[in-house]
Short mmCIF file of C-alpha atoms and ligand atoms in Angstrom, two decimals:
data_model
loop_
_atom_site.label_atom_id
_atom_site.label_comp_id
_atom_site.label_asym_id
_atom_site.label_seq_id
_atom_site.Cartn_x
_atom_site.Cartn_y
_atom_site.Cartn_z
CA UNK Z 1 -15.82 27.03 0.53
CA UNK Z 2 -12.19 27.52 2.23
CA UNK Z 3 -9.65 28.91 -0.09
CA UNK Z 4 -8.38 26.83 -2.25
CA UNK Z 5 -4.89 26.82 -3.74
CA UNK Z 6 -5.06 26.07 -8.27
CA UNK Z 7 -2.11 25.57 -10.12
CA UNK Z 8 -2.17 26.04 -13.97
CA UNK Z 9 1.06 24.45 -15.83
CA UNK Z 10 1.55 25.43 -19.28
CA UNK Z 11 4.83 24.22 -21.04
CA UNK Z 12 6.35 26.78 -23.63
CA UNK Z 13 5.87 26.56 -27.41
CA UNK Z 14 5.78 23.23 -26.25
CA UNK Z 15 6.08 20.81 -30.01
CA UNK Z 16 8.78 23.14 -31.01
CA UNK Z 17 11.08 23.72 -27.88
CA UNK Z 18 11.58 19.81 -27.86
CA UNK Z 19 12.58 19.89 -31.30
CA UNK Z 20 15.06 22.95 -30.33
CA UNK Z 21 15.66 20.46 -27.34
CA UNK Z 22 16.48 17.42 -29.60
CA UNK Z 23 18.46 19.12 -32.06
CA UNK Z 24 21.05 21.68 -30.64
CA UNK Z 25 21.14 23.20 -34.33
CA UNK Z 26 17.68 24.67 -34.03
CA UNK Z 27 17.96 26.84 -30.52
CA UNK Z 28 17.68 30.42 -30.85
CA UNK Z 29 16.18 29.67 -34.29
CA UNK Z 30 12.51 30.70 -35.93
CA UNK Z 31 11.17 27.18 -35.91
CA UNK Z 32 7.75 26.37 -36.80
CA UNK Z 33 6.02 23.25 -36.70
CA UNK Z 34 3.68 21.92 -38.84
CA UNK Z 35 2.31 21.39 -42.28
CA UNK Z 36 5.69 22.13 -44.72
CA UNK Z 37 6.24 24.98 -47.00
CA UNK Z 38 4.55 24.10 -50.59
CA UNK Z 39 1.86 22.15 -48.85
CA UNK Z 40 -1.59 22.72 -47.13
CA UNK Z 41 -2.21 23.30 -43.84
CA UNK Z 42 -1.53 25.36 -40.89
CA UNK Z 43 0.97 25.82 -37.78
CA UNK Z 44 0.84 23.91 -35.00
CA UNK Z 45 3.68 26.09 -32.93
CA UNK Z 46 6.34 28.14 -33.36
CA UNK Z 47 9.39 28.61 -31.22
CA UNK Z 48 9.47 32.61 -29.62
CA UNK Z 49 12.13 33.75 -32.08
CA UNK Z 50 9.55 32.98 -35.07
CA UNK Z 51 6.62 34.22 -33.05
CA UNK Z 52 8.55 37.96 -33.44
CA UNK Z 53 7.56 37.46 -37.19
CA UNK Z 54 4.47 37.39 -36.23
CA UNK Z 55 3.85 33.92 -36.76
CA UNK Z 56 1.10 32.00 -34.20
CA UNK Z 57 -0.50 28.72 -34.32
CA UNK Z 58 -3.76 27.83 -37.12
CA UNK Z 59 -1.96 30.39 -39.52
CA UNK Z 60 -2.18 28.74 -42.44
CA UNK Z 61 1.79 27.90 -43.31
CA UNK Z 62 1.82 30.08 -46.59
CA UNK Z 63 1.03 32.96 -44.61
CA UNK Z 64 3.93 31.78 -42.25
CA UNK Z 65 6.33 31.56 -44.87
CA UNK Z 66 5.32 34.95 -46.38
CA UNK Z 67 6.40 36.13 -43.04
CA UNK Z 68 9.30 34.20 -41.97
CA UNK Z 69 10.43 32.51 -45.70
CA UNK Z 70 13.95 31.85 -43.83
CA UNK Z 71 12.20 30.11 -41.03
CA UNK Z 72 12.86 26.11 -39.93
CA UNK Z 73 10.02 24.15 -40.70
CA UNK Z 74 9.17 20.34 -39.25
CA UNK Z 75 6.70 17.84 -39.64
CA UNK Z 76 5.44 17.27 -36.33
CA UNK Z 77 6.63 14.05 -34.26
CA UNK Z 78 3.25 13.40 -32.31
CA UNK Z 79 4.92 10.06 -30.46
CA UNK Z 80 7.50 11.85 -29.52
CA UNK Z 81 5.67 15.13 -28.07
CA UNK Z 82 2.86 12.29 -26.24
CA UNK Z 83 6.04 10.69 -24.33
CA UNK Z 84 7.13 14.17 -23.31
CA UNK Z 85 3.73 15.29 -22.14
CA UNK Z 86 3.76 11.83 -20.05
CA UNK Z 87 6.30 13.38 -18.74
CA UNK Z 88 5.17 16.13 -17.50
CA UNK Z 89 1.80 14.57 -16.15
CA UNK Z 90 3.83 12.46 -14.09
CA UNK Z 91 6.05 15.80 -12.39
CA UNK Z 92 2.66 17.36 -11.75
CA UNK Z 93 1.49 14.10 -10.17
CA UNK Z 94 4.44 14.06 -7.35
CA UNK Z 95 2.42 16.67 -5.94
CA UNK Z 96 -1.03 15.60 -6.45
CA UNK Z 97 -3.11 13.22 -8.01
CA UNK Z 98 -5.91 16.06 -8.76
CA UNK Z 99 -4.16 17.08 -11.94
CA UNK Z 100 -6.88 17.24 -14.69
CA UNK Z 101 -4.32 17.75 -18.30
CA UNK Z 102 -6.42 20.12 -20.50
CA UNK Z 103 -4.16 18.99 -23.60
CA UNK Z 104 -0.49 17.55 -24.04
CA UNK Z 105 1.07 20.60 -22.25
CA UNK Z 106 -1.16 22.36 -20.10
CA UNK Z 107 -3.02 20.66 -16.49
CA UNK Z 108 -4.76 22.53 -13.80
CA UNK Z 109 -3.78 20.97 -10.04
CA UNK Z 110 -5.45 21.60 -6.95
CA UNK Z 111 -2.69 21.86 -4.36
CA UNK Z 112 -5.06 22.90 -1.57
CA UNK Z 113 -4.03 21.38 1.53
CA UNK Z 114 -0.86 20.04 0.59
CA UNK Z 115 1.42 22.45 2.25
CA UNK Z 116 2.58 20.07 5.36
CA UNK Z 117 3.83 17.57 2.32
CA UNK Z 118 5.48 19.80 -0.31
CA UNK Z 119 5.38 23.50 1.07
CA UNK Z 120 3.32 26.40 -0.14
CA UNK Z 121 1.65 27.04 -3.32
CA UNK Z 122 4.12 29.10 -4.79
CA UNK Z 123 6.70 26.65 -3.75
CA UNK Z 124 5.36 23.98 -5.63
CA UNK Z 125 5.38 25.72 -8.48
CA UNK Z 126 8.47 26.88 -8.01
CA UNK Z 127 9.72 23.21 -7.38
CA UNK Z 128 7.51 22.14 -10.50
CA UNK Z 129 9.53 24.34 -12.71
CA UNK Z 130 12.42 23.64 -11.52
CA UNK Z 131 12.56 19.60 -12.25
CA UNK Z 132 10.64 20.42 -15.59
CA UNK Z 133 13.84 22.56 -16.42
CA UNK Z 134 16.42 20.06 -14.85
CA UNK Z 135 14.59 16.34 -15.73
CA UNK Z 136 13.03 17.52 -19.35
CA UNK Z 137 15.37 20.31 -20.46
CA UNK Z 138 11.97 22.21 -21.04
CA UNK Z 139 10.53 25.40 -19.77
CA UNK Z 140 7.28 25.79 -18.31
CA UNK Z 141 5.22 29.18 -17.14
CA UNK Z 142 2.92 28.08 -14.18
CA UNK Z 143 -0.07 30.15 -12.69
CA UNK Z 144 -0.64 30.40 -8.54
CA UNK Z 145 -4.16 31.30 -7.89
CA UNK Z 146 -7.67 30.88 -5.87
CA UNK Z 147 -9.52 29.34 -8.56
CA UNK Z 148 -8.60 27.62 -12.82
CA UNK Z 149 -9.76 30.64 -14.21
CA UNK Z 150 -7.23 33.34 -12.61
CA UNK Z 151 -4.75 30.33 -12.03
CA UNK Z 152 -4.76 29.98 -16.60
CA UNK Z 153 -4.81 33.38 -16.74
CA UNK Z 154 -1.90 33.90 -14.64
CA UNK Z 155 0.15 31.27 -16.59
CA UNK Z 156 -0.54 33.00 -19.90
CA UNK Z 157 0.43 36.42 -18.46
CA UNK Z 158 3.95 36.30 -18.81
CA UNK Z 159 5.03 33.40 -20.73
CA UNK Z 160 7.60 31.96 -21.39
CA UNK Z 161 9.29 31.09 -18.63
CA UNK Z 162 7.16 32.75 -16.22
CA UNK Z 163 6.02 31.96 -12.62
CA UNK Z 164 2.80 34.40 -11.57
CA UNK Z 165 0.61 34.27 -8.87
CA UNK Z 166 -2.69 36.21 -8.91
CA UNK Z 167 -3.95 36.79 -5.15
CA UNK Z 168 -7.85 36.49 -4.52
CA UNK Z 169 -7.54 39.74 -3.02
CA UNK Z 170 -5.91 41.75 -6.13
CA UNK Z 171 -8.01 39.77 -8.56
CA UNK Z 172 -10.12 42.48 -9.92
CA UNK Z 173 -7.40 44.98 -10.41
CA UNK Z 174 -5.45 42.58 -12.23
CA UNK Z 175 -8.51 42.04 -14.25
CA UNK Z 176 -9.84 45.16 -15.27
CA UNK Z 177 -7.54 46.43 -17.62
CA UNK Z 178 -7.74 43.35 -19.80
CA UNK Z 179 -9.55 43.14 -22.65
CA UNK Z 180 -12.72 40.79 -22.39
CA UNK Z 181 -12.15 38.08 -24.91
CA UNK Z 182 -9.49 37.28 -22.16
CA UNK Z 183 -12.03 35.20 -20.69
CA UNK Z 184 -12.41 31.99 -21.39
CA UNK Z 185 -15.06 31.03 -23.62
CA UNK Z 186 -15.15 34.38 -25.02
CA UNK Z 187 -14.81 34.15 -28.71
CA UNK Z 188 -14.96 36.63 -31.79
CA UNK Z 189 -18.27 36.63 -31.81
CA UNK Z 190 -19.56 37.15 -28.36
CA UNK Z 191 -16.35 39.49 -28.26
CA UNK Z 192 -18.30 41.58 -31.16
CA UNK Z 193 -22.03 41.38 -29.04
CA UNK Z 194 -20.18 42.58 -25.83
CA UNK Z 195 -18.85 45.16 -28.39
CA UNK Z 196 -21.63 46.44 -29.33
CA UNK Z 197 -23.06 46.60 -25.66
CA UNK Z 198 -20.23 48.93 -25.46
CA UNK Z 199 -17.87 46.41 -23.50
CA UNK Z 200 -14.72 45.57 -24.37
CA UNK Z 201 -12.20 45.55 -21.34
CA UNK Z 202 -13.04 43.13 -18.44
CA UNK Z 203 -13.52 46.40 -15.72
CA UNK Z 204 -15.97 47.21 -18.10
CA UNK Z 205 -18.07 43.94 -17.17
CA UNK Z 206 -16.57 44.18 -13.41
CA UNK Z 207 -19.29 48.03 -13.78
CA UNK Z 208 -22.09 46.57 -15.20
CA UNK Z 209 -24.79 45.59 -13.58
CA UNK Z 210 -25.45 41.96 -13.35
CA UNK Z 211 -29.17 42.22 -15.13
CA UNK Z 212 -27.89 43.97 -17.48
CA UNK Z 213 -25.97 41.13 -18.77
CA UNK Z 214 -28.03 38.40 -18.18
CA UNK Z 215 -31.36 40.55 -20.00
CA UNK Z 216 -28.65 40.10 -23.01
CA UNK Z 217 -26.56 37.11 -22.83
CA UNK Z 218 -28.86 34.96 -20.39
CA UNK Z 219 -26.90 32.67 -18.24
CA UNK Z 220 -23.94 33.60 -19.84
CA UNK Z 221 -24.27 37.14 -18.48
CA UNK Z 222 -24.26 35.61 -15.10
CA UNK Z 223 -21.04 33.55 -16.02
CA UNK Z 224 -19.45 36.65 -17.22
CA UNK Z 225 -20.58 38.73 -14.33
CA UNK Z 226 -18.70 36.02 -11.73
CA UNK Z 227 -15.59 35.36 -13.96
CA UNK Z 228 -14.91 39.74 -14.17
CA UNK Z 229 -14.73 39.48 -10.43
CA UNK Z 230 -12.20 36.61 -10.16
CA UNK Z 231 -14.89 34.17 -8.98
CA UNK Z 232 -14.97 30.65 -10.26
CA UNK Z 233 -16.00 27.38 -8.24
CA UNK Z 234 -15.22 25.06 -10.88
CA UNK Z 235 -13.00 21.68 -9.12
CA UNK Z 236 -10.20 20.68 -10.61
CA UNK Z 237 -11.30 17.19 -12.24
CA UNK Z 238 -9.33 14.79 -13.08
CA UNK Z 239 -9.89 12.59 -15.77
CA UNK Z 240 -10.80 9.36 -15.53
CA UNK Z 241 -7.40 7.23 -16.06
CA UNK Z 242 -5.72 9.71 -13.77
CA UNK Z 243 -8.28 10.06 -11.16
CA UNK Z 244 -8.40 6.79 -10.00
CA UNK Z 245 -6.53 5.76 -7.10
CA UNK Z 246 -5.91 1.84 -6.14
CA UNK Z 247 -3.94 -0.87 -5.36
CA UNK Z 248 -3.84 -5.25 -7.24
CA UNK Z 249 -2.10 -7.61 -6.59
CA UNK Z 250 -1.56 -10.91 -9.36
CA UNK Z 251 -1.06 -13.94 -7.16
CA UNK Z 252 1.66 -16.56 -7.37
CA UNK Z 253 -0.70 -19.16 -7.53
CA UNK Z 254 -4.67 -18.62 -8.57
CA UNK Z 255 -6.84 -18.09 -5.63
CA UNK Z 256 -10.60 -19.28 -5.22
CA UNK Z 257 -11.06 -18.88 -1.44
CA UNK Z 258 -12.63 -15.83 -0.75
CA UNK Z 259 -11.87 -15.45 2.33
CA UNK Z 260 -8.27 -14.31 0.99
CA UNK Z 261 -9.31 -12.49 -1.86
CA UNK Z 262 -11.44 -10.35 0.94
CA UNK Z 263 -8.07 -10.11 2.86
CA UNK Z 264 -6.75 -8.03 -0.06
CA UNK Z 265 -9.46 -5.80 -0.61
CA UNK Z 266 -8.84 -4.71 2.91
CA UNK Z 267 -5.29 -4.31 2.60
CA UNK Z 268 -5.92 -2.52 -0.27
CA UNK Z 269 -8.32 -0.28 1.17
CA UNK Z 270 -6.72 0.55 4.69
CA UNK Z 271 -3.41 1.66 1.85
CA UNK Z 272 -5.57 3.51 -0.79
CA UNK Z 273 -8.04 5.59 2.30
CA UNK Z 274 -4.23 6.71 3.80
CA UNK Z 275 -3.00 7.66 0.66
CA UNK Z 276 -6.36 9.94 0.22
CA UNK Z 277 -6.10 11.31 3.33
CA UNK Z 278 -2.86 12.16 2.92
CA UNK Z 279 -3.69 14.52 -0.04
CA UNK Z 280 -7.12 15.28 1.70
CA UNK Z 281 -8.92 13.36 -0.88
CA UNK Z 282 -12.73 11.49 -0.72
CA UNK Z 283 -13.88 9.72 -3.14
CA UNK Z 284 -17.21 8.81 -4.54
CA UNK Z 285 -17.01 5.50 -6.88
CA UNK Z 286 -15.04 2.25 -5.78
CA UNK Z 287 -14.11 -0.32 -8.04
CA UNK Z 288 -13.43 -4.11 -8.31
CA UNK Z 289 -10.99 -5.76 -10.98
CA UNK Z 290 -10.77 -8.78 -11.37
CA UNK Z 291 -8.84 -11.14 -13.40
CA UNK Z 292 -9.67 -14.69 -13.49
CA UNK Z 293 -6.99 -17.56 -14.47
CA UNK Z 294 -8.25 -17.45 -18.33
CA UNK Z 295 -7.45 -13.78 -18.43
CA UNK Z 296 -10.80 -12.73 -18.97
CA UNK Z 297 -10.36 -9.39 -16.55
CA UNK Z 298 -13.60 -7.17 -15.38
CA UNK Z 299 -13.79 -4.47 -13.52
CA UNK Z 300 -17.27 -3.81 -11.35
CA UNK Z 301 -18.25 -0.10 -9.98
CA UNK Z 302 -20.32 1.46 -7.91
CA UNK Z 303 -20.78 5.00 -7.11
CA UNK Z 304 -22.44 6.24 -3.84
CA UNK Z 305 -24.28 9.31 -3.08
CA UNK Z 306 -22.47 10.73 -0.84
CA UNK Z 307 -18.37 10.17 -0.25
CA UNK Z 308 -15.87 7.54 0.79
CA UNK Z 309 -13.69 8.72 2.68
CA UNK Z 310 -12.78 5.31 5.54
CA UNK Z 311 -10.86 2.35 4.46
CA UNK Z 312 -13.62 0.18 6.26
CA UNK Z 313 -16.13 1.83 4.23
CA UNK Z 314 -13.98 1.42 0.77
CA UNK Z 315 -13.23 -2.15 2.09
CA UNK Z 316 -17.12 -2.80 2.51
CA UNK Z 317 -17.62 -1.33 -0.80
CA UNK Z 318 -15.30 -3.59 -2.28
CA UNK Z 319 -16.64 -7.12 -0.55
CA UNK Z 320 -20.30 -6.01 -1.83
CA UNK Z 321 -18.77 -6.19 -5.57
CA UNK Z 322 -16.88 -9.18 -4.78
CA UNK Z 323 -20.13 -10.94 -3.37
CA UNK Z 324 -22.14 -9.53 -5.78
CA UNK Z 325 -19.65 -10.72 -8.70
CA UNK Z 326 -19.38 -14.42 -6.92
CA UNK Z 327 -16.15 -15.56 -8.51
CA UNK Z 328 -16.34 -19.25 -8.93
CA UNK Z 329 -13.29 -19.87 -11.46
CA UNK Z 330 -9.84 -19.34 -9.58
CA UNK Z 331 -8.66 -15.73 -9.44
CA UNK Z 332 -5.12 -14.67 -11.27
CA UNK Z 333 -5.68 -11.12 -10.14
CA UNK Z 334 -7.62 -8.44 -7.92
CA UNK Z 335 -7.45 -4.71 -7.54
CA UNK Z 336 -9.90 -2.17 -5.72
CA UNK Z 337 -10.01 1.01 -7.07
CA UNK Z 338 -11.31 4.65 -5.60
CA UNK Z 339 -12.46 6.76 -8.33
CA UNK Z 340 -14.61 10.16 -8.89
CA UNK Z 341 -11.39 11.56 -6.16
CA UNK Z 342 -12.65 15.70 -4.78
CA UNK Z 343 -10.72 17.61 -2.53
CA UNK Z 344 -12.13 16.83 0.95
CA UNK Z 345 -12.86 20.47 1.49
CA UNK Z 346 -15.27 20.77 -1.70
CA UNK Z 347 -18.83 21.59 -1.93
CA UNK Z 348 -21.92 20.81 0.74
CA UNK Z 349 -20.47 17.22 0.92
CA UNK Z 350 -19.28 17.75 4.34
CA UNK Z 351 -22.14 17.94 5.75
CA UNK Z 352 -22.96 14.21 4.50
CA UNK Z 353 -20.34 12.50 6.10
CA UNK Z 354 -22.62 10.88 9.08
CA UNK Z 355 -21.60 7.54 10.06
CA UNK Z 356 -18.42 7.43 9.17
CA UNK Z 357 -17.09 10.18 11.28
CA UNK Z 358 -16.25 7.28 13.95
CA UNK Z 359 -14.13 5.31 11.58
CA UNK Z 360 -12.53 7.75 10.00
CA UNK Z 361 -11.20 9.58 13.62
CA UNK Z 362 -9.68 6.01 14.48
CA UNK Z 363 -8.28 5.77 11.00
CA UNK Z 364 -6.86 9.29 11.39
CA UNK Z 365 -4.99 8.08 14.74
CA UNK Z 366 -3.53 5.70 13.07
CA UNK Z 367 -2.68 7.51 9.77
CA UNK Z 368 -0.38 9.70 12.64
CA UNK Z 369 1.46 6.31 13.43
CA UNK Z 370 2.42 5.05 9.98
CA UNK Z 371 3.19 8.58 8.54
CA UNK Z 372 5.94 8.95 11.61
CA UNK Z 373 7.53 5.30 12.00
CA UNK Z 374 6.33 3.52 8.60
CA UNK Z 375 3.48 2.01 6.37
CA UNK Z 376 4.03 -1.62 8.31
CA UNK Z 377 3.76 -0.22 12.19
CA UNK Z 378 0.49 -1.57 12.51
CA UNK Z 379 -0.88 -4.61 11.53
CA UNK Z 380 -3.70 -3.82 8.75
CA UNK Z 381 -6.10 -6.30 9.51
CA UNK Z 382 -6.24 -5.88 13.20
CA UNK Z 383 -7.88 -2.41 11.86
CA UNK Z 384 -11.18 -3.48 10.84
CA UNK Z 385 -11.08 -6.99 11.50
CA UNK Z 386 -13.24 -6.85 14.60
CA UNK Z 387 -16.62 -5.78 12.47
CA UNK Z 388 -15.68 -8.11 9.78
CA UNK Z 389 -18.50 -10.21 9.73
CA UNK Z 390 -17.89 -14.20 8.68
CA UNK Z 391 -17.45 -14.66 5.16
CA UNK Z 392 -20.14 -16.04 3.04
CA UNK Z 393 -19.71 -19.33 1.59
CA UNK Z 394 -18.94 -19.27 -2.22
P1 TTP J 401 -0.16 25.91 -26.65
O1 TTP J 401 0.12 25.71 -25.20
O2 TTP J 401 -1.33 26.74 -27.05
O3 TTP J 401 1.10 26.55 -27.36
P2 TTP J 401 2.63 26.33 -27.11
O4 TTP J 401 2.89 25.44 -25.95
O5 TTP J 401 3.26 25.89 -28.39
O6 TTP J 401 3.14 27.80 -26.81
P3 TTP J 401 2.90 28.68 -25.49
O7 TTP J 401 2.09 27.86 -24.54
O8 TTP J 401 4.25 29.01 -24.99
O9 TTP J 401 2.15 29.87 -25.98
O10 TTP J 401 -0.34 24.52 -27.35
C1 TTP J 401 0.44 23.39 -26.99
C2 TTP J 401 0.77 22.55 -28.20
O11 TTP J 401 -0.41 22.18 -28.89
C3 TTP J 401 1.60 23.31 -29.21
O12 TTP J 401 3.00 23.19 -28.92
C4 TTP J 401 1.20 22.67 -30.49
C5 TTP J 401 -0.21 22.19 -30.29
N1 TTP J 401 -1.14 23.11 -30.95
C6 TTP J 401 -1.59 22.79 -32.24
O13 TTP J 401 -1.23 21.75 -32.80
N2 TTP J 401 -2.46 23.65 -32.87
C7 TTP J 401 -2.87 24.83 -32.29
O14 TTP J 401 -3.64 25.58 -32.90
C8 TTP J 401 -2.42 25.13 -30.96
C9 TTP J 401 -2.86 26.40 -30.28
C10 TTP J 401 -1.56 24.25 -30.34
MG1 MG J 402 1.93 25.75 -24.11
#
């Protein structure tokens, strides 16, 4: 697989810097959030100042106030901290639309490819920081690296604040010294078997022999064995609602000919294939929504073996679902979805492509066109009208 560029995004004692962010009063102060003093329950976060007490998150909030009895505590404002996390998503998503959010404040991106758009790696973290500081008054630490696992561990290595980029080639070094548990996945108790093996830093793993590991911790030991070197093929997945990619349209005036509703899928499609290719993007499910003039709204899938990556083919893949669905009430709405997105680059898929090499060069020519003078240069239909068979009555 070609190098691949990961991005890991972590904001910074993220519930509790936007309460020092809403409320001038609290910055530079020990602010926890969480359950209140008196009460059960742990910390969520605490703002750096009252991490120097040596308060952390899950401690249970009596143990926090032995610690820091002078501290600021607040109830958590969940709405508030979801907005802000929208937020983010949506910065990351300038860049990409491979972000897959781990939790409110964290997201892995795969910025492979994108350089010709948005610069290098390092820049776009750079820039990423930069309008999360300036647009959200928040601070983020972001991790540059060849694959989620150093890319997270990168983030974490500094924080806050902290831009750090891990290069496949220093990997290992940057590795060894830490101690294993640093590895995700790795909790107390496998931390206490590795232990006992007489492993405790990650060089230690990086020295011992792979069948070693696996005669003790099965797979895992091969896991182990790969993550101790810096290797990790994992994608970057994003989750459904964000991994979706499309285009509807809700008509002035219900529509029952099909003939136009097929129009739109193919408008649709010719937009959605040049926004994928633009971010080097396939993609493996295509949907149909429609919405008919009672409201009632479904949405129709289907996923192919191997990838999308044409508008003709996404627009064929949308007329089988609208023939197959054979809307005979008048249609409000329709959308066409592409769905299941991977980085073009990504796995043995390349080698499936076949028939659609020919439409996808053509595509590509044109793609050059409407990047340089426009999205309206060329006339969509003209694209894929001429294998457009007749349409089917009804
Ligand atoms: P984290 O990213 O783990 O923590 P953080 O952003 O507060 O601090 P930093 O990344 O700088 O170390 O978690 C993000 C948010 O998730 C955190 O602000 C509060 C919430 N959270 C909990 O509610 N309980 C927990 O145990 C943890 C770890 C986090
Ligand atoms: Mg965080």
């Amino acid at each position: 697989m070609a190098a691949r560029a990961i991005l890991h995004v972590d904001m910074d004692a993220f519930y509790a810097a936007i309460e020092q962010r809403d409320n001038p009063e609290l910055r530079g102060k020990p602010v926890v959030v969480g359950a209140l003093p008196g009460r059960r329950g742990v910390v969520s976060t605490c703002s750096y100042e009252a991490r120097t007490f040596g308060v952390r998150s899950a401690m249970p909030i009596s143990q926090a106030v032995e610690r820091l009895p002078h501290g600021i505590y607040l109830p958590p404002r969940m709405e508030v901290y979801a907005a802000v996390s929208r937020q983010v998503m949506a910065i990351l998503e300038r860049y990409t639309p491979l972000v897959e959010p781990l939790s409110l404040d964290e997201a892995f991106l795969d910025v492979t490819g994108t350089e010709r758009l948005f610069g290098t790696p390092v820049e776009i973290a750079e820039r990423i920081r930069r309008e999360i500081r300036d647009e959200l008054a928040l601070t983020a630490s972001v991790g540059v690296a060849p694959n989620k696992f150093l890319a997270k561990l990168a983030s974490d290595l500094r924080k806050p604040d902290a831009l750090v980029v891990i290069r496949a080639e220093e990997a290992e070094a940057v590795l060894a010294p830490l101690p294993a548990r640093k590895i995700f996945g790795i909790g107390p108790e496998s931390e206490r078997a590795l232990a006992r093996a007489g492993i405790h830093t990650i060089g230690d793993l990086q020295r011992c022999p792979e069948e070693h590991l696996v005669r003790r911790f099965g797979s895992l030991g091969h896991t182990l064995k790969e993550l101790a070197h810096g290797r990790d093929d994992r994608p970057v997945e994003p989750d459904r609602a964000w991994k979706s990619h499309g285009a509807e349209t809700t008509f002035p005036r219900d529509v029952t000919d099909v003939a136009a509703l097929r129009n739109c899928l193919l408008r649709f499609a010719v937009d959605i294939a040049f926004d994928l290719r633009r971010h080097r993007l396939v993609c493996r499910t295509v949907g149909l929504k429609l919405r008919y003039h009672d409201f009632t709204t479904l949405m129709r899938e289907h996923t192919v073996d191997d990838v999308i990556r044409s508008g003709q083919r996404l627009y064929e893949e949308g007329v089988a679902l609208l023939l197959k669905e054979n809307p005979t009430r008048p249609v409000r709405l329709i959308g066409l979805y592409a769905s299941h997105l991977r980085h073009e680059d990504e796995g043995v898929q390349k080698l499936l492509f076949g028939g659609e090499d020919k439409a996808v060069r053509v595509e590509r020519a044109i793609d050059i066109v409407r990047e340089r003078f426009g999205k309206d240069t060329i006339k969509r239909g003209s694209l894929l009208a001429p294998e457009d068979p007749p349409d089917t009555p009804g």
